[in-house]
Amino acid sequence: MAETGGRPLHDNYGPEARNAVEREAQLPTTGWEREVARGLELGLPAADSIVDRRIPTFSRGELPHFAGINTFLKAPFVEDVRTCGEYDVVVLGAPFDGGTTYRPGTRFGPQGIRKISALYGPYNFELGVDLRESITIADVGDVFTIPGNIEKTFDQISKAVGHVYASGAFPVVLGGDHSIGYPTVRGVSEHLRGNLGIIHFDRHVDTQETDLDERMHTTPWFHATDIPNVPPRNLVQIGIGGWQAPRPGVKVGRERGTTIMTVTDCVEMGIEAAAQRALDVAWDGAEAVWLSFDVDCLDAAFVPGTGWPEPGGFLPREVLKFIQLVAAQPLAGIEVVECSPPYDHAEITSLIATRVICDTLGCLVRAGHLPRSAGD
C-alpha cells in the first residue's frame, strides 16, 4: 500500500479515485490561506460568538456559496481592464442575442452562468486540480454590446477579446448567441502571425453566409473562415445533426472543405479517437486553436435553456470527456454560447456551461498550459 501524508492508502479505491486522492495530498493551500487572510482584512473579523476565526463578518471569497456578488467562480471583479494582463485567466461576458433567429434570451447568458458558478469551488476531485492554487482568475464584466446593431456589437466584441488575448491572459467568453463566434475569432486572429484553428461543438453547422438577410447566429463560421489566417480546413465541427441544419450551410462546408463529425461518428469511433481527429484537423499548420462551445451540442434533455434545443445530442459525460482531451493541448481561449436562462430549468443549462469552462481550465492546468508562463 502506498503512503500519502504519512498514512497508508488502502487497496479498495478505483484507479481514478486512488489517483485523485494521491494528487490532492500534493496540492498546496497557499491560495486558500491568502483568500482567508484577505477576507479577514477586508471583511472584518467575525463576531465574538463565531468559533472558526477564519470566517469574516462580511462574506469575501468562496464561502458561503449563496452569498456575495456574482462574478464567475467568485473571482475578483477587475474594473480597470488595462490590468487584465496581470491575471492568467480573464472572464468577460458578451450579453448579446441580436443574432438570434427564433427564441431570444441569450443576452442573459453571462448573468446565468455567473450566478450558478457560485455553486462551484475551485477544486476538482477527478482532475486533481485546484484552480485557486494554480492560476489567477479575474472577471472584467461585460462587453458594452449595442442592442439592435449587430455590426457595432461585433466591433465591440472583437476589440474586447483582442485586448484580453493580447494582454497575455487566457480569455473566457460568456455568450451570448453564436453570432459572437465571428468577432471573437476575429479579435484573436488579428494578434497572430500564423493561422488560427477552430474546434466547434454544436448541433448546427453555422456556416451559411446570411440568415434573414443578415449575419446571424447561424453564420459565424462563414465569415470567420473568410479571415485570411483562419482557413476553413482548420475548422472542425463536432456533434452536428438533426432537423435544424440549413442546407446552404452544409453546402458551404462541403465547398470549403471543413470537417464535420456527428454525434454518431464520435460515439462509434470512440471519444478518444474523435478528439484526436479534431485536434489533428484544427492544429494542422495552425499557430493557435480557439474553442467554441455551443451548449445545444448536448441532448435537449440536458440543456432546456437554449434557443435551438435538439434531441439526439451528446450526453454530458461524453462532452466532458471530449473537452478534457481537447484541453490537453494548448488553446487560445474559449467561448460558451447559446445559454438562455429564460428557458432554463433549475439552472442546469447554465451549470453545464460553467462545468465546461471549469474542466477546460482544469485540464489546461493539468497539462501545463496554464499558467502560460508554465508552458513557455
XYZ file of C-alpha atoms in Angstrom, residues 2 70 202 235 288:
5
model
C 1.236 3.475 -0.886
C -21.951 37.102 -8.829
C -22.677 22.316 -31.862
C -12.476 24.315 -38.771
C -3.306 28.509 -32.130
